[in-house]
Each structure stands twice: as C-alpha cells, then as structure tokens.
Coordinates of C-alpha atoms and ligand atoms in Angstrom, one line a residue:
X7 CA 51.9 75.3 78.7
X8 CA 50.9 77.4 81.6
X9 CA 53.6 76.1 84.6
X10 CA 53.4 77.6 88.1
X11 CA 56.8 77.2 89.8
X12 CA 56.9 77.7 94.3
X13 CA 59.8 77.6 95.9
X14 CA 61.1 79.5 99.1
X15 CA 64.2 80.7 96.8
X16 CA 65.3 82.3 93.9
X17 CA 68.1 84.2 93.1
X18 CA 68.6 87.4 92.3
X19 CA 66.3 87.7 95.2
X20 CA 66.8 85.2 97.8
X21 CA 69.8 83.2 97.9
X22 CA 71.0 80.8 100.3
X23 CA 72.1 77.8 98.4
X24 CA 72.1 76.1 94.7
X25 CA 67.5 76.0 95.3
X26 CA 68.3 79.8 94.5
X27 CA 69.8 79.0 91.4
X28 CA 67.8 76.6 90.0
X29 CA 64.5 78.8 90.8
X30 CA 66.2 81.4 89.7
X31 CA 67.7 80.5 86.2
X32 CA 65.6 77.3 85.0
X33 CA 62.4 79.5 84.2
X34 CA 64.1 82.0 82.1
X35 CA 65.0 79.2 79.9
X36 CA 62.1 77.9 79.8
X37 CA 60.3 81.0 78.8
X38 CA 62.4 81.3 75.7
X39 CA 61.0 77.9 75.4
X40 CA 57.8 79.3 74.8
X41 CA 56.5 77.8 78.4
X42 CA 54.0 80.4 80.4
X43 CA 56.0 80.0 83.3
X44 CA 55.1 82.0 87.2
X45 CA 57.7 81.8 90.2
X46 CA 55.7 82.1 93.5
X47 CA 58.0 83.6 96.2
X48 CA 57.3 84.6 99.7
X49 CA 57.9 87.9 100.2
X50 CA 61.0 88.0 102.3
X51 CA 61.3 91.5 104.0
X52 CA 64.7 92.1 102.1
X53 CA 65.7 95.2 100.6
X54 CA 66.4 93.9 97.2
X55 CA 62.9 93.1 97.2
X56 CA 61.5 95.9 99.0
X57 CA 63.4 98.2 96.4
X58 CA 61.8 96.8 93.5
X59 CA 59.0 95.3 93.9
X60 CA 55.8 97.1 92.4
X61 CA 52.2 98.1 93.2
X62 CA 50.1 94.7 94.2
X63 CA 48.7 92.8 91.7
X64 CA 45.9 91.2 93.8
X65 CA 44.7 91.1 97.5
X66 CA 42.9 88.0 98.9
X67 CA 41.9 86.2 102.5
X68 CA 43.8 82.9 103.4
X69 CA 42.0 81.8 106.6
X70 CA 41.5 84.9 108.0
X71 CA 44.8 86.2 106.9
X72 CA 45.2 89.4 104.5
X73 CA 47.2 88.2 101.7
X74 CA 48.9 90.5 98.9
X75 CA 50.7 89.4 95.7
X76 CA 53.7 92.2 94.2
X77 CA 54.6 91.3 90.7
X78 CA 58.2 91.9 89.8
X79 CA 59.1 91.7 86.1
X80 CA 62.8 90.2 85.5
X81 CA 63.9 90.0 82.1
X82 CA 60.8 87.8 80.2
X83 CA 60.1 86.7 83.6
X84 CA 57.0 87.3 86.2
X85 CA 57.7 86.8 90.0
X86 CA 55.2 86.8 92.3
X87 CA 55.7 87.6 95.8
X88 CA 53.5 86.6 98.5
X89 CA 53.2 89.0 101.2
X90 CA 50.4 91.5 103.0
X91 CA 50.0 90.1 106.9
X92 CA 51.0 87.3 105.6
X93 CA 54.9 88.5 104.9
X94 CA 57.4 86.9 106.9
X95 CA 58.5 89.1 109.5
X96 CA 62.3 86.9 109.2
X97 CA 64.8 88.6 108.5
X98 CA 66.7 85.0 107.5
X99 CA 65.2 82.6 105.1
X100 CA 65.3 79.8 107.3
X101 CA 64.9 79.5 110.8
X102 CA 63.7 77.6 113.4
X103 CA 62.1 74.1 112.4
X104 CA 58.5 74.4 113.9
X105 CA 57.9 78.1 112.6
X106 CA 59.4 77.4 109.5
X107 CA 57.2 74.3 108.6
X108 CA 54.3 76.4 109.1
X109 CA 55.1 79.6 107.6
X110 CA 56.0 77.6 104.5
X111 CA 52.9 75.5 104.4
X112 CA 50.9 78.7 104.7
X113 CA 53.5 80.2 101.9
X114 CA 52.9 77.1 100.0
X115 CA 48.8 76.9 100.0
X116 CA 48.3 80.8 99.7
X117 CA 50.3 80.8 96.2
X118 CA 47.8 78.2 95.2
X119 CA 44.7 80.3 96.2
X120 CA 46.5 82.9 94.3
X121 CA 45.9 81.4 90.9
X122 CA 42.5 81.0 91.3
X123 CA 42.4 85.1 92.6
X124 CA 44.3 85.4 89.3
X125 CA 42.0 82.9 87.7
X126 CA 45.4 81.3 86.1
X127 CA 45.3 77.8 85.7
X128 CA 48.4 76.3 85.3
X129 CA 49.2 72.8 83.3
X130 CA 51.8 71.8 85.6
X131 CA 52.7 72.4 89.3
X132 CA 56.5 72.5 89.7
X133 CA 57.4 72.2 93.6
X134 CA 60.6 72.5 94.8
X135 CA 62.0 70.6 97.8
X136 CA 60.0 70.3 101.5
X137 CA 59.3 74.0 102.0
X138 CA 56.6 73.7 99.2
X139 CA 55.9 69.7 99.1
X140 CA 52.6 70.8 101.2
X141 CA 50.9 72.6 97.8
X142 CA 51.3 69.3 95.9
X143 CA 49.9 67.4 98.7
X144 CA 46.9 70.1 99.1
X145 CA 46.6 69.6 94.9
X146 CA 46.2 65.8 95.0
X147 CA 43.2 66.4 97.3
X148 CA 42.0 69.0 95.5
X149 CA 42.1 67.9 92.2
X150 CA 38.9 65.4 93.4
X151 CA 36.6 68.2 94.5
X152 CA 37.8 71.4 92.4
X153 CA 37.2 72.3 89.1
X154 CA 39.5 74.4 88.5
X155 CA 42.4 72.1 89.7
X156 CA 41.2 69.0 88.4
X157 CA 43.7 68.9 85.4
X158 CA 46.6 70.7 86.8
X159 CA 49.3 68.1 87.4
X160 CA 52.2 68.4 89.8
X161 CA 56.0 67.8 90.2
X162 CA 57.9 67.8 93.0
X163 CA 61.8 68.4 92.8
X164 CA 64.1 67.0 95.6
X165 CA 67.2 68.7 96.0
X166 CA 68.0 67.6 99.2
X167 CA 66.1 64.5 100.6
X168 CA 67.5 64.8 104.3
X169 CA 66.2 68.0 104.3
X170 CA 62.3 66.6 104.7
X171 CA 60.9 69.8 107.0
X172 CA 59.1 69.5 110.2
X173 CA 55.5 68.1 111.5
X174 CA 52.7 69.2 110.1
X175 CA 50.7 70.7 112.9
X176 CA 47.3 69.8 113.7
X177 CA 46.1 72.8 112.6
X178 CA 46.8 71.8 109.2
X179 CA 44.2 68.6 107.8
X180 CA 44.9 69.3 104.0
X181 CA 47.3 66.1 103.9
X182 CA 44.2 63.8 105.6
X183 CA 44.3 62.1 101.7
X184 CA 48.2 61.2 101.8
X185 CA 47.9 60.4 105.7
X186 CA 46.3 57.1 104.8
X187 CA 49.1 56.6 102.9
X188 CA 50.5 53.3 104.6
X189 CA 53.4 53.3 102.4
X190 CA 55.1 56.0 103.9
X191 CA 57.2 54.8 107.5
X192 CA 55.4 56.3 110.7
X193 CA 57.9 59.0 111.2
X194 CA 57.3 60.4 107.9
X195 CA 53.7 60.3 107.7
X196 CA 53.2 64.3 108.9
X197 CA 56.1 65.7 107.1
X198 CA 55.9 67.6 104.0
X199 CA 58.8 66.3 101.7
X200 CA 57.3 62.7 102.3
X201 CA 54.3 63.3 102.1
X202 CA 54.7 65.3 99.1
X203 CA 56.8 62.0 97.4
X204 CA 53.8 60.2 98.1
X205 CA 51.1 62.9 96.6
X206 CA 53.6 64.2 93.0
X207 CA 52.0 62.8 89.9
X208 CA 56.4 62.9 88.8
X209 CA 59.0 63.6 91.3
X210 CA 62.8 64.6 90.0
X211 CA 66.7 65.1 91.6
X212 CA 68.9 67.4 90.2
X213 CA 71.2 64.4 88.8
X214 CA 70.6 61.1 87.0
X215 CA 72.2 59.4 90.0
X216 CA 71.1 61.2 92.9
X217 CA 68.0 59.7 91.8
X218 CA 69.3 55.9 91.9
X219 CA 70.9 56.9 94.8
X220 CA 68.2 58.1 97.0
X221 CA 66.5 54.4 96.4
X222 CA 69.0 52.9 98.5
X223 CA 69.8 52.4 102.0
X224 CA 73.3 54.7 102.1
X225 CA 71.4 57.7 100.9
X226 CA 67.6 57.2 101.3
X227 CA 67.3 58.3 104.9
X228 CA 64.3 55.9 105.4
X229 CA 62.5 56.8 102.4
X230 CA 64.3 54.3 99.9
X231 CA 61.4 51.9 100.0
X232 CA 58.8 54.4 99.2
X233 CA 61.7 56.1 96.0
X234 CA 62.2 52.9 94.6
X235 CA 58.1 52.3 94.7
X236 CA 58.0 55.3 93.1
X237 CA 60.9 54.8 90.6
X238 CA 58.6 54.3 87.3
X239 CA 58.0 58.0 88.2
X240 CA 61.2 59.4 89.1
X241 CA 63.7 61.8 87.1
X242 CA 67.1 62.8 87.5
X243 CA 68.1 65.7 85.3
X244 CA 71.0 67.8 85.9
X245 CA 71.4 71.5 86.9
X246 CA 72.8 73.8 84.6
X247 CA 75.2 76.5 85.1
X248 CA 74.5 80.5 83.8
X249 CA 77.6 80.7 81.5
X250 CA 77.1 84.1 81.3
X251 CA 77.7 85.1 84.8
X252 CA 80.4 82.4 85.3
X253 CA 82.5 83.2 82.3
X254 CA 86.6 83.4 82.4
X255 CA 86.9 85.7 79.5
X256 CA 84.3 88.4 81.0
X257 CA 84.8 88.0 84.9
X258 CA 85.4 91.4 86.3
X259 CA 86.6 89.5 89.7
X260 CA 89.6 87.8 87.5
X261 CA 92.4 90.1 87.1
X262 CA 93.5 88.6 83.7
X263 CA 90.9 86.8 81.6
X264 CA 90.7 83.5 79.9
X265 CA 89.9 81.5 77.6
X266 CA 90.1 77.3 76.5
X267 CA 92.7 78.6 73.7
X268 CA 94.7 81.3 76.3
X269 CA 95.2 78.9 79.4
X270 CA 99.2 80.2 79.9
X271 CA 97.5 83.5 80.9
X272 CA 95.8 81.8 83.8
X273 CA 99.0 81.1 85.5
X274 CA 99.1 85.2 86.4
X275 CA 95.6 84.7 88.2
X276 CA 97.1 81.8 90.5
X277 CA 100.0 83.9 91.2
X278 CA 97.9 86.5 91.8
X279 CA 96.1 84.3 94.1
X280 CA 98.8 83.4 96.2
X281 CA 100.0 86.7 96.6
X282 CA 96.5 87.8 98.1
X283 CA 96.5 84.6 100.4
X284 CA 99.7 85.6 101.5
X285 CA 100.6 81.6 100.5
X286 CA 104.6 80.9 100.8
X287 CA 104.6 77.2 100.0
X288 CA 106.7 75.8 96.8
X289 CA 105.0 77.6 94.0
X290 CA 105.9 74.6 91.3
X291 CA 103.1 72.5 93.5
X292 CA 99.7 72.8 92.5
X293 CA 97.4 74.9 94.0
X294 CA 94.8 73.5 95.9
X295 CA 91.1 75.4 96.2
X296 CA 87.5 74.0 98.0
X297 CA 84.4 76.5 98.1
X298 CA 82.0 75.0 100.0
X299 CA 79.1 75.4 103.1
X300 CA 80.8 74.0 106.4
X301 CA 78.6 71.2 106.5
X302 CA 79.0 67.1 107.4
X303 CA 77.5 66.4 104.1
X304 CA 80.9 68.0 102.2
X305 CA 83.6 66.2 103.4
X306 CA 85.7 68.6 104.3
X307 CA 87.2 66.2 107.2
X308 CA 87.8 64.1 104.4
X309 CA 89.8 66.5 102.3
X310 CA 91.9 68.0 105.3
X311 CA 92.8 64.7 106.6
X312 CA 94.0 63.1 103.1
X313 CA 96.4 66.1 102.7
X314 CA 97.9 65.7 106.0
X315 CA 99.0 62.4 105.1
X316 CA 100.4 64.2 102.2
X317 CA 102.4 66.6 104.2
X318 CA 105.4 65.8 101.9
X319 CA 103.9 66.7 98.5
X320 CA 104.7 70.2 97.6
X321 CA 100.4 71.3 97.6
X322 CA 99.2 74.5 98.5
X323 CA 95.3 75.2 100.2
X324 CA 92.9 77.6 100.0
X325 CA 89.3 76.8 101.9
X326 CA 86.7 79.3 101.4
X327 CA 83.7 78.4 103.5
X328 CA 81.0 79.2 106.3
X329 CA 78.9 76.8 108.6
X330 CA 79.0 74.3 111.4
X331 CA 81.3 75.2 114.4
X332 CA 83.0 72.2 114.7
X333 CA 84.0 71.8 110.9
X334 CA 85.3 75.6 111.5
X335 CA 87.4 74.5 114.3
X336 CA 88.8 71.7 112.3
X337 CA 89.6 74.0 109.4
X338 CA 91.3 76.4 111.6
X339 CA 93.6 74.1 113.7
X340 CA 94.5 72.5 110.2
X341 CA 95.6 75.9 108.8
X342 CA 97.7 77.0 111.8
X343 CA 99.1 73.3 111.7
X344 CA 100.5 74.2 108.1
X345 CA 100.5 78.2 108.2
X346 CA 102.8 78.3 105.6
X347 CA 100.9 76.7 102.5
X348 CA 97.4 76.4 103.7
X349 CA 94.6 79.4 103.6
X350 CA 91.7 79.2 105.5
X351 CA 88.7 81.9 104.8
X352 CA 85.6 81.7 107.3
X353 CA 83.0 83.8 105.2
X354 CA 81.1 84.0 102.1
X355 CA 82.8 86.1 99.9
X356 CA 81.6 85.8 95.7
X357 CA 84.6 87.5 94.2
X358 CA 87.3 85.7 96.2
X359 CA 85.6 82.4 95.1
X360 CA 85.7 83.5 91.6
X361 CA 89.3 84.0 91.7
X362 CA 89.6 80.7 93.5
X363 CA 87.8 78.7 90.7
X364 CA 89.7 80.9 88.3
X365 CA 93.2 80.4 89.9
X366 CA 93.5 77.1 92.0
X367 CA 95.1 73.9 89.7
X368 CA 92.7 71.4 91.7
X369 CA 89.3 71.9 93.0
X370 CA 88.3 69.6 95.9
X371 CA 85.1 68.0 96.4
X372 CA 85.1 64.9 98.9
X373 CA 81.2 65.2 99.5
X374 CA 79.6 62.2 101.0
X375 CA 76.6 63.0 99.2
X376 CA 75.5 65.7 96.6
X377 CA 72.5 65.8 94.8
X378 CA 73.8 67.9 92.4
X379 CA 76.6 70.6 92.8
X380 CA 77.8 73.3 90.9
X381 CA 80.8 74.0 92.2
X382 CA 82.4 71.4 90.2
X383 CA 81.1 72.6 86.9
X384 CA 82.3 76.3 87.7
X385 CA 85.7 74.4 88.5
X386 CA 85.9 73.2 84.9
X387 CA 84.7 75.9 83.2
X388 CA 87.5 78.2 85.0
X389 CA 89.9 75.6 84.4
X390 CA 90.3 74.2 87.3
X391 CA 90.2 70.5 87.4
X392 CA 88.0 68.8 90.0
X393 CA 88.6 65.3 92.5
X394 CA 85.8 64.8 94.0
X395 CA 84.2 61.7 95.6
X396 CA 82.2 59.7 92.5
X397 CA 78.7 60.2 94.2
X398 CA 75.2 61.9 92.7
X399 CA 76.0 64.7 90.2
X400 CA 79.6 64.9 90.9
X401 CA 79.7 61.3 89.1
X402 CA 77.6 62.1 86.4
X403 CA 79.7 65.3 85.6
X404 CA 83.6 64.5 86.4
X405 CA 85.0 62.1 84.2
X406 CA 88.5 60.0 85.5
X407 CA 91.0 60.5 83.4
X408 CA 91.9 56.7 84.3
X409 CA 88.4 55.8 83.1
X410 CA 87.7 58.0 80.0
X411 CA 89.5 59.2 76.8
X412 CA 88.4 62.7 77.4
X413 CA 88.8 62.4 81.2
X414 CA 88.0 66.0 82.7
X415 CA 89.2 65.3 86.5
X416 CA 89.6 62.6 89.1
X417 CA 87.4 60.6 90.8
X418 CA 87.2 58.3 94.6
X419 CA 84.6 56.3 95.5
X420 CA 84.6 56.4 99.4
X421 CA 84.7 58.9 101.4
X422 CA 87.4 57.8 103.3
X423 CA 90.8 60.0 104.0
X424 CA 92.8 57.0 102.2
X425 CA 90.8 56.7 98.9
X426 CA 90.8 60.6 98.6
X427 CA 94.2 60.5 99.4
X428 CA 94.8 57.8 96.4
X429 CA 93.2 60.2 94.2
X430 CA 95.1 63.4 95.1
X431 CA 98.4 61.7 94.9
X432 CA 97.6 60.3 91.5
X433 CA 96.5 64.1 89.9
X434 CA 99.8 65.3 91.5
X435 CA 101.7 62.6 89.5
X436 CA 99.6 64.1 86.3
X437 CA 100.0 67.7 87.5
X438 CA 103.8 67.1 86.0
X439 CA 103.1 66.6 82.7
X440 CA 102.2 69.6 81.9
X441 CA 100.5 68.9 78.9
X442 CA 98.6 65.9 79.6
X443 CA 97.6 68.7 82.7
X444 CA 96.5 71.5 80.1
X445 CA 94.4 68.5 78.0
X446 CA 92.2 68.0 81.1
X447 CA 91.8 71.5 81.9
X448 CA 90.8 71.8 78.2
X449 CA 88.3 68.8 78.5
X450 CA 86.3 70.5 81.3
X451 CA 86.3 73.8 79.7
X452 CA 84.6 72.3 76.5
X453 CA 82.4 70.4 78.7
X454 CA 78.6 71.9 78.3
X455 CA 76.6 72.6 81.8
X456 CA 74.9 75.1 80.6
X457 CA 70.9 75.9 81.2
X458 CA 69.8 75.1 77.6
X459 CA 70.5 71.7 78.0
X460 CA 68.6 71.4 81.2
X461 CA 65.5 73.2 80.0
X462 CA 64.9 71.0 77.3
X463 CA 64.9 68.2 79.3
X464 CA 62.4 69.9 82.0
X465 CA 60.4 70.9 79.1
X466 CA 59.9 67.0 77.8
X467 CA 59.4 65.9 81.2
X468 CA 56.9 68.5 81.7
X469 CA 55.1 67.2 78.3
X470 CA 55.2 63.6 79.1
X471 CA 53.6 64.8 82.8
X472 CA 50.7 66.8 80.9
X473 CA 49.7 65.0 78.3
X474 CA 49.6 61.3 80.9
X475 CA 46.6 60.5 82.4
X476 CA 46.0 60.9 86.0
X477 CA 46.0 57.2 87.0
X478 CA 48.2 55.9 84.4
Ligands
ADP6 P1 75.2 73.5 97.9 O1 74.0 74.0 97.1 O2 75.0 72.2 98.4 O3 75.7 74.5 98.9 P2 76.6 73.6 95.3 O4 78.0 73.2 94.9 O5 75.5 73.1 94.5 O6 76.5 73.3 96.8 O7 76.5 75.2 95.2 C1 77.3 76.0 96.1 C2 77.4 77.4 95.4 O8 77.7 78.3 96.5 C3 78.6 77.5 94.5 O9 78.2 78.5 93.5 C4 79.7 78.0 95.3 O10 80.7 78.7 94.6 C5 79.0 78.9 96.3 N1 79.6 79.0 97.6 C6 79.6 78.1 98.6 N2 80.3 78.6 99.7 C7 80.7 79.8 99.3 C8 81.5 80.8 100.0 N3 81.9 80.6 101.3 N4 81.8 82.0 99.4 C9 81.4 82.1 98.1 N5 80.6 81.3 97.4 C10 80.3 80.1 98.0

C-alpha cells in the first residue's frame, strides 16, 4: 500500500507541537509495517534542513511557480520537501492567518502535482489537520476527471478542530465541488479544515473520545452537526509515544536512571530537582510539575487557582511553559505570591522538562480540552503520576484510582478550580501511603503508549479505507 502523508510538521525537522510528532514517528512504524509510505514537507528555510537535505529529486511548474522536491532519507524513511520559488521565505512555521492559508494551500496542492511528476500513485491520502485539508478537497474533485487520482482515497486527521485555518481566497476555485456543500454552516464554507471534513472519504482524532467529543456542542466549535453527520466515518485512535527517546533508564538529561523495579532511586532525581529550582518548601510534600504551551486551552488558571486554595497543604510547583501574555502574567504573579515552594520557567527548555517528568511526584493537566496529549503518557512512563481534567485522550489514558483496580492517576471532570481542587487534595491524601503511591507509579509505568500499537490501528483503518468503495 502506497500512502502519501502532507503535513506542515514533522519532527526531527520542524517542530512546534505534538503534529510534529505524530508526522514525525507514525510513518516509521508503518514502514516496518511493510506500508510504502512518503511525508510531504514544505521546505522551511531551517538549518537542520538546509544541512541535510540532498540534490533535487524533481523540478516542476505550479501555476507559474518553479517548484523543486529535496529527498531526505531518515532511517527506512523518504521525506520530501517542497521548495524551489516556491520555499517559504518564514523563518517561523506559522504566521500570520491570511499568508499562511495560502502558502499552505499552495504547499498542500503542489505535493499533489508532485506525485504525478514522480508518477507515484498512492492508495491512500493521509492529511493532517487545516494546513493540508485543501489537498483532500482538491482530490475529491479530482478524482472525477483524473485518471491517475481516480482510486486514491483520502483521510484527513484533526488534531485540533478549533484550529480550522483562514479563507480561502478567491484566487483559489479547487474547493467549487465542496462549496455546494450546504451542510457545512456559512462561516465555514471557505475554510480548509471544514471543508476538508466535508470532502475526506475517513476522517480521524488522535483519541477515541476526542472524536465523541468534537460531535457535541462543548467542543464542536460549530461543526458538531456536520461530525456527528459524518460519524459512521470517523476514528479516534490514540497517539503513541517513542519509548526510545523518552526512556527513564537511558535519559542522558536524568542524573540517576530508572526503572518500574528501581523507583527508590528516583527520589535522588526529585531532590535533584529541587536543588536546581532553588525550591525551599517542606520536602516530605509532593512535588508538583506541569509542562505545557501557555495557552487558554490548558488550564493553567485552573491549576494555579486550585492550589491556592490549598495554600495549607505542604505541595511544591514547578511550571515549565511558553505562550500567551496574559497566562505568563498569571504564572508569574502566582510564583512571587508563594516564592518559596513554587517555580515558574518562561521558556522551552527539553532537558529541564525531562527532569521534570522524571522528578516531580504529580503531573498536572487541567486542560479544558485535549485532543490527545502526550505529556501525560511521558508523566507515567517517568513515574510521575498524572491529575488531569477527564476530557479527550487524557480520559482515555489516565485511569482514577477511585474508578479502576489498576488506577494509574486521578481524574476531574470540570474544569473548575473546585473540582481540580477535589482531585489534588484526594492524591495528597494517597501521596501518604507510600505504597499504595509506588503501586500507581508502577501502574503507569507498565502502561503501553507506545507507536506499535498505534500503527496497527492506522494500518487497519487504512485497509478498511482502501479496499471500500467510493460511495459506500
Ligand atoms: P500540545 O501538542 O497541545 O502542545 P501535548 O501534551 O500533546 O500538547 O505535547 C506537548 C509536548 O511538548 C510534550 O512533549 C511536552 O513535554 C512538550 N512541551 C510543552 N511545553 C514545553 C516547554 N516549555 N519546554 C519543553 N517541552 C515542552
């Protein structure tokens, strides 16, 4: 099976978010899987890229533009990056709505042209998220007057739904099929994550139930009567983690390493940990940690305000983060206001998180919404035992210890400072027993997040997509 995979991220090259990991890990697995896969990139003027990537492998003209592809082998895997006149002069992945809409449209229908330059025709389409919605709503209309495209079938992954990108100009009259699409609300009708909901043959979430989710009114954003339309054709399969780069035994950013059956030696990491935060709170409380973008959709509000009404439990706070100005305000007023045990890091920093996830006793996720996360599967597998809010992947990877024998964390439903509050207090009253503590941590560490699991499920999904007719 031949699968051509766009996206406007993948990591090790361009990473901004948990897009890059996905793009970036899912198709290695899938090539030991035997699938043919290709990852279309655009070819970000970066230096990682710049440094490695090769001769071109092909030159075309997309109206009027010079277009040239650079192959870049990684591992069993084949990159392609678009570029020639058509390489973004940004130095940033993502910038300013209009521009970006466009430049990723053109991205988006140039890495189709591509194949048929290459004269590779893939099975399957995989699309990931608005930025490169428009090439399965160019296929759709294709598929009726090409050869060459009339069997390829698409899917479109939503990672983020309220991230839907922004109108299509006029310019652009590829999408005339899905614009007659009266199912769609008026706003929507010109903009590509929409419109490419409307045009997939499959669409998928990165959880089970961010999928349910986004069919409702609380997380829909508009579109839940068009999702839940769609439903019969609707996925949710989780993200995996790389256990190889996030491994406690092998971490070069831990200073002692771990393992599910040396725990005890962990302890020296969280000391460690406080020593480098400067913390001097009561070191028998547990150690609080949260890694996450500075953003309205994380709850961070949430979190800070439940712990000041816990001002008299012995907790300690580390918040490593980056994003919106107000949030950073928050987060700095909140750590003067309790100097003494709270920590708060403005910047993006991959070994101090590491020793975070590998040192902290609780991990804190209050999201009000999360398609997937990752943060809370790290937690576990470093031993550090997530609360989060019981919405989209969180809730279909934490387990209450209240709610299940082999409970890995603790789980609120709202994401209100009272119910989060509720759920701290009750992991401090289990944070005691030390042992009923350690059989938590163990529970997440056995827990198993990693890619293989995920691929296999693409890897039906993409059968079941392949193999269906068009209009069934
Ligand atoms: P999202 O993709 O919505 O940002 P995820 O939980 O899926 O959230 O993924 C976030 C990833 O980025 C995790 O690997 C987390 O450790 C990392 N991360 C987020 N903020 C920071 C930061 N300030 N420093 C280091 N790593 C961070």
């Amino acid at each position: 099976m031949k699968v051509l995979f766009i996206a406007a991220e993948a990591s090790p090259w361009v990473k901004v978010g948990g897009l890059a990991d996905v793009v970036g890990e899912l198709p290695r697995y899938l090539r030991s899987l035997e699938v043919e896969v290709r990852v279309a990139l655009p070819y970000y003027p970066t230096e990682r890229q710049r440094d490695s990537a090769g001769s071109a492998l092909g030159e075309f003209n997309f109206g009027g533009t010079k277009v040239t592809v650079f192959p870049l082998k990684n591992g069993n895997l084949d990159t392609l990056f678009i570029g020639g006149d058509m390489q973004s002069r940004h130095q940033t992945v993502y910038g300013e709505l209009v521009e970006d809409t466009d430049r990723f449209t053109k991205f988006s229908l140039a890495a189709m042209q591509m194949c048929q330059v290459l004269d590779w025709q893939p099975d399957l389409l995989h699309a990931h998220d608005w930025h490169t919605a428009p090439a399965v709503v160019w296929l759709k209309g294709m598929r009726l007057r090409s050869p060459f495209w009339q069997d390829t079938k698409s899917l479109l992954t939503i990672h983020n739904l309220p991230y839907m990108g922004g109108e299509l100009s006029a310019d652009w009259d590829f999408h005339k099929v899905s614009d007659s699409d009266h199912r769609l609300p008026r706003w929507a009708m010109r903009k590509p994550l929409p419109l490419g909901i409307t045009s997939a043959d499959w669409l998928s979430t990165v959880s089970p139930t961010y999928a349910q989710e986004i069919q409702t009114p609380e997380f829909g954003k508009g579109l839940e009567g068009v999702l839940q339309q769609r439903a019969h054709r609707l996925r949710g399969i989780l993200n995996g983690i790389d256990y190889q780069n996030w491994d406690p035994g092998a971490d070069p950013a831990l200073p002692y390493a771990f393992d599910r059956n040396t725990l005890p030696a962990r302890e020296q990491n969280g000391r460690l940990l406080r020593e480098e935060l400067g913390l001097g709170g009561d070191p028998e409380g547990p150690m609080i940690g949260m890694i996450t973008r500075l953003d309205y959709q994380k709850g961070v509000d949430v979190g800070l305000d439940a712990l000041s009404t816990l001002a008299g439990e012995p907790w300690e706070f580390v918040l490593l983060g980056t994003g919106d100005p107000a949030i950073t305000h928050k987060a700095g007023d909140f750590s003067n206001r309790y100097s003494e045990r709270v920590r708060f890091v403005n910047g993006f920093d991959h070994n101090l998180a590491r020793r975070i996830y590998g040192g902290s006793d609780i991990l804190l996720i209050p999201s009000r919404y999360e398609p997937c996360g990752l943060s809370q599967m790290i937690g576990m597998r470093y031993g550090s035992v997530p609360l989060a809010r019981s919405t989209g992947g969180l809730r279909d990877t934490v387990y209450d210890v209240e709610a299940r024998g082999r409970g890995n964390g603790f789980l609120f439903d709202e994401p209100t400072t009272t119910a989060a509050a509720n759920a701290i207090r009750r992991a401090f009253a289990v944070y005691r027993d030390e042992n009923k503590w350690l059989d938590i941590q163990q529970n997440g560490m056995a827990m198993d997040f990693s890619w293989n699991q995920s691929a296999s499920k693409y890897l039906a999904l993409y059968e079941q997509i392949v193999q269906a007719s068009q209009y069934d």
